[in-house]
mmCIF file of C-alpha atoms in Angstrom:
data_model
loop_
_atom_site.group_PDB
_atom_site.id
_atom_site.type_symbol
_atom_site.label_atom_id
_atom_site.label_comp_id
_atom_site.label_asym_id
_atom_site.label_seq_id
_atom_site.Cartn_x
_atom_site.Cartn_y
_atom_site.Cartn_z
ATOM 1 C CA MET J 643 177.212 178.627 81.272
ATOM 2 C CA SER J 644 174.508 177.022 83.174
ATOM 3 C CA HIS J 645 171.517 179.399 82.891
ATOM 4 C CA HIS J 646 168.442 177.097 82.767
ATOM 5 C CA HIS J 647 166.046 178.172 80.176
ATOM 6 C CA PHE J 648 162.705 177.823 81.133
ATOM 7 C CA ILE J 649 160.348 175.882 77.915
ATOM 8 C CA LYS J 650 157.715 177.962 76.600
ATOM 9 C CA HIS J 651 154.911 175.193 75.335
ATOM 10 C CA TYR J 652 151.447 175.381 74.286
ATOM 11 C CA LEU J 653 148.163 173.266 73.107
ATOM 12 C CA LEU J 654 146.261 175.030 70.741
ATOM 13 C CA VAL J 655 142.870 174.255 69.582
ATOM 14 C CA ASN J 656 139.932 176.226 68.001
ATOM 15 C CA HIS J 657 137.175 173.770 69.156
ATOM 16 C CA ALA J 658 135.383 175.613 72.144
ATOM 17 C CA GLU J 659 134.365 172.425 74.010
ATOM 18 C CA ILE J 660 137.599 170.806 73.602
ATOM 19 C CA TRP J 661 139.501 173.744 74.404
ATOM 20 C CA LYS J 662 137.061 173.631 77.887
ATOM 21 C CA ILE J 663 138.168 170.414 78.690
ATOM 22 C CA TYR J 664 141.918 170.652 78.360
ATOM 23 C CA ARG J 665 141.929 174.116 80.183
ATOM 24 C CA ASP J 666 139.493 172.316 83.027
ATOM 25 C CA LEU J 667 142.297 169.170 83.219
ATOM 26 C CA ALA J 668 145.186 171.903 83.463
ATOM 27 C CA GLY J 669 143.717 173.669 86.336
ATOM 28 C CA LYS J 670 143.731 169.933 88.232
ATOM 29 C CA THR J 671 147.820 169.094 87.980
ATOM 30 C CA GLU J 672 150.766 170.992 89.115
ATOM 31 C CA GLU J 673 152.608 170.434 85.782
ATOM 32 C CA LEU J 674 150.338 172.281 83.329
ATOM 33 C CA LYS J 675 148.560 175.748 83.455
ATOM 34 C CA LYS J 676 145.536 176.887 81.798
ATOM 35 C CA LYS J 677 147.669 179.402 80.334
ATOM 36 C CA GLN J 678 149.528 177.023 78.083
ATOM 37 C CA PHE J 679 146.246 175.832 76.581
ATOM 38 C CA LEU J 680 144.760 178.764 74.074
ATOM 39 C CA LYS J 681 143.316 179.061 70.902
ATOM 40 C CA PRO J 682 145.213 179.705 67.842
ATOM 41 C CA THR J 683 143.971 183.386 67.527
ATOM 42 C CA THR J 684 144.835 183.866 70.869
ATOM 43 C CA PHE J 685 148.480 182.434 70.815
ATOM 44 C CA ILE J 686 149.252 184.510 67.671
ATOM 45 C CA HIS J 687 148.143 187.721 69.220
ATOM 46 C CA GLN J 688 149.946 187.016 72.280
ATOM 47 C CA MET J 689 153.215 185.955 70.496
ATOM 48 C CA ASP J 690 153.207 189.035 68.869
ATOM 49 C CA LYS J 691 152.339 191.418 72.018
ATOM 50 C CA GLU J 692 155.035 189.610 73.744
ATOM 51 C CA GLN J 693 157.751 189.637 70.649
ATOM 52 C CA ARG J 694 158.701 186.066 71.142
ATOM 53 C CA HIS J 695 158.202 182.596 70.146
ATOM 54 C CA ALA J 696 156.785 179.664 71.583
ATOM 55 C CA ASP J 697 159.364 176.442 71.740
ATOM 56 C CA VAL J 698 156.810 173.692 71.385
ATOM 57 C CA VAL J 699 153.369 173.838 70.067
ATOM 58 C CA LEU J 700 150.949 170.921 69.936
ATOM 59 C CA ILE J 701 147.690 171.889 67.533
ATOM 60 C CA ASP J 702 145.160 169.372 68.383
ATOM 61 C CA GLU J 703 142.123 169.231 65.516
ATOM 62 C CA SER J 704 144.299 170.999 63.563
ATOM 63 C CA HIS J 705 141.848 170.857 60.526
ATOM 64 C CA LEU J 706 139.924 173.418 62.443
ATOM 65 C CA LEU J 707 142.475 176.263 61.907
ATOM 66 C CA LEU J 708 141.093 178.772 59.898
ATOM 67 C CA THR J 709 142.364 179.331 56.262
ATOM 68 C CA GLU J 710 140.897 182.610 55.793
ATOM 69 C CA PRO J 711 140.598 185.795 57.775
ATOM 70 C CA ASP J 712 137.913 186.027 60.324
ATOM 71 C CA ARG J 713 136.928 189.118 62.140
ATOM 72 C CA TYR J 714 134.718 187.647 64.254
ATOM 73 C CA ASN J 715 137.590 185.461 65.668
ATOM 74 C CA LYS J 716 139.757 188.652 65.622
ATOM 75 C CA PHE J 717 141.959 186.780 62.937
ATOM 76 C CA ASN J 718 143.310 189.148 60.222
ATOM 77 C CA GLN J 719 145.909 187.009 58.357
ATOM 78 C CA THR J 720 145.089 184.463 55.688
ATOM 79 C CA ASN J 721 145.807 181.100 57.356
ATOM 80 C CA GLN J 722 146.635 180.154 60.877
ATOM 81 C CA LEU J 723 148.930 177.304 59.932
ATOM 82 C CA VAL J 724 151.056 179.545 58.428
ATOM 83 C CA GLU J 725 150.957 182.096 61.406
ATOM 84 C CA ILE J 726 151.640 179.922 64.165
ATOM 85 C CA ILE J 727 154.669 177.970 62.633
ATOM 86 C CA LYS J 728 156.124 181.796 62.363
ATOM 87 C CA ARG J 729 155.747 182.293 65.870
ATOM 88 C CA SER J 730 157.156 178.592 67.120
ATOM 89 C CA GLN J 731 160.149 176.176 66.979
ATOM 90 C CA VAL J 732 158.580 173.000 66.788
ATOM 91 C CA ILE J 733 155.023 172.245 65.944
ATOM 92 C CA ILE J 734 153.175 168.745 66.261
ATOM 93 C CA LEU J 735 150.011 168.978 64.270
ATOM 94 C CA VAL J 736 147.283 166.282 64.897
ATOM 95 C CA PHE J 737 145.378 166.321 61.798
ATOM 96 C CA ASP J 738 142.311 164.485 60.621
ATOM 97 C CA SER J 739 141.161 165.033 56.747
ATOM 98 C CA HIS J 740 137.957 162.823 57.335
ATOM 99 C CA GLN J 741 136.347 165.181 59.925
ATOM 100 C CA VAL J 742 133.574 167.549 58.532
ATOM 101 C CA LEU J 743 134.893 171.075 58.099
ATOM 102 C CA LYS J 744 133.909 174.469 57.924
ATOM 103 C CA PHE J 745 133.890 177.132 55.368
ATOM 104 C CA LYS J 746 136.494 179.183 57.444
ATOM 105 C CA SER J 747 138.828 176.150 57.410
ATOM 106 C CA MET J 748 138.899 174.392 53.976
ATOM 107 C CA TRP J 749 141.595 171.953 54.562
ATOM 108 C CA THR J 750 142.852 169.080 52.130
ATOM 109 C CA ASN J 751 145.938 166.941 52.842
ATOM 110 C CA GLN J 752 147.142 168.730 49.353
ATOM 111 C CA ARG J 753 146.767 172.446 51.158
ATOM 112 C CA LEU J 754 148.302 170.917 54.485
ATOM 113 C CA GLU J 755 151.155 169.626 52.464
ATOM 114 C CA GLN J 756 152.049 173.000 50.619
ATOM 115 C CA ILE J 757 152.410 174.403 53.978
ATOM 116 C CA VAL J 758 154.318 172.005 55.799
ATOM 117 C CA SER J 759 156.560 170.287 52.769
ATOM 118 C CA GLN J 760 159.031 172.775 53.085
ATOM 119 C CA TYR J 761 160.019 172.045 56.491
ATOM 120 C CA ALA J 762 160.595 168.387 56.059
ATOM 121 C CA PRO J 763 158.386 167.113 58.400
ATOM 122 C CA ARG J 764 158.087 163.786 59.999
ATOM 123 C CA ARG J 765 154.538 161.607 59.521
ATOM 124 C CA TYR J 766 152.739 159.351 62.002
ATOM 125 C CA GLN J 767 149.591 157.495 61.295
ATOM 126 C CA LEU J 768 147.560 157.494 64.417
ATOM 127 C CA SER J 769 145.184 154.306 64.270
ATOM 128 C CA ASN J 770 143.466 154.311 67.675
ATOM 129 C CA GLN J 771 140.676 156.103 68.619
ATOM 130 C CA TYR J 772 140.934 156.103 72.459
ATOM 131 C CA ARG J 773 137.432 157.743 73.126
ATOM 132 C CA MET J 774 135.580 155.276 70.689
ATOM 133 C CA LEU J 775 137.179 152.082 72.166
ATOM 134 C CA GLY J 776 135.176 151.514 75.394
ATOM 135 C CA ASN J 777 135.100 147.429 75.464
ATOM 136 C CA ASN J 778 133.272 146.946 72.101
ATOM 137 C CA GLU J 779 134.870 146.089 68.908
ATOM 138 C CA HIS J 780 131.340 145.982 66.994
ATOM 139 C CA VAL J 781 130.871 149.569 67.649
ATOM 140 C CA VAL J 782 134.442 150.347 66.357
ATOM 141 C CA GLN J 783 134.224 148.334 63.248
ATOM 142 C CA TRP J 784 130.618 149.855 62.637
ATOM 143 C CA ILE J 785 132.115 153.383 62.644
ATOM 144 C CA ASP J 786 135.028 152.461 60.555
ATOM 145 C CA ASN J 787 132.467 150.886 57.856
ATOM 146 C CA LEU J 788 130.444 154.192 57.703
ATOM 147 C CA THR J 789 133.061 156.446 57.407
ATOM 148 C CA GLN J 790 135.544 154.451 55.208
ATOM 149 C CA ASN J 791 132.993 152.455 53.138
ATOM 150 C CA LYS J 792 130.255 155.091 53.660
ATOM 151 C CA GLU J 793 127.908 151.636 54.208
ATOM 152 C CA ILE J 794 125.528 151.379 57.526
ATOM 153 C CA SER J 795 125.894 147.820 58.541
ATOM 154 C CA THR J 796 123.473 146.568 61.493
ATOM 155 C CA LEU J 797 124.609 146.759 64.942
ATOM 156 C CA GLY J 798 123.326 144.660 67.343
ATOM 157 C CA LEU J 799 123.140 145.058 71.197
ATOM 158 C CA VAL J 800 126.110 147.206 72.720
ATOM 159 C CA ASP J 801 126.815 146.863 76.428
ATOM 160 C CA GLY J 802 127.889 150.008 78.421
ATOM 161 C CA PHE J 803 127.930 152.052 75.230
ATOM 162 C CA ASP J 804 125.783 154.791 74.536
ATOM 163 C CA PHE J 805 125.290 155.247 70.603
#
């Protein structure tokens, strides 16, 4: 009984620009295939069409998942996360409650909890924001101060950082 099971794994993101970046990166490597990087609605339709489940799904920017039907995006159900869970074995969610949301994705920590709590999830707090670090701590402190304390502090000259 040593038949090899090919793991079907996907990365989903609703953000068009980020999705394009991921697909471009996938095209440059052997291990990653462009067809593994999908928008959530595409993933849902594809799993239904092929009548199967994904093994592992990583959802980036999951606070952008839709929480109501959206005809423009051909999403007819009421919550994309619920629908992705139904079609997946293991899900990794990257969720940022501080990010500004659109009306079609009204997420709060409570709403996320309502959905995931029944699956006994494991939680990890991510603290580093790599695309921001560069080599200047002042910028990171300035942004943290703005987003967490709602204060605009003065920022001196910053080398090699386009602000």
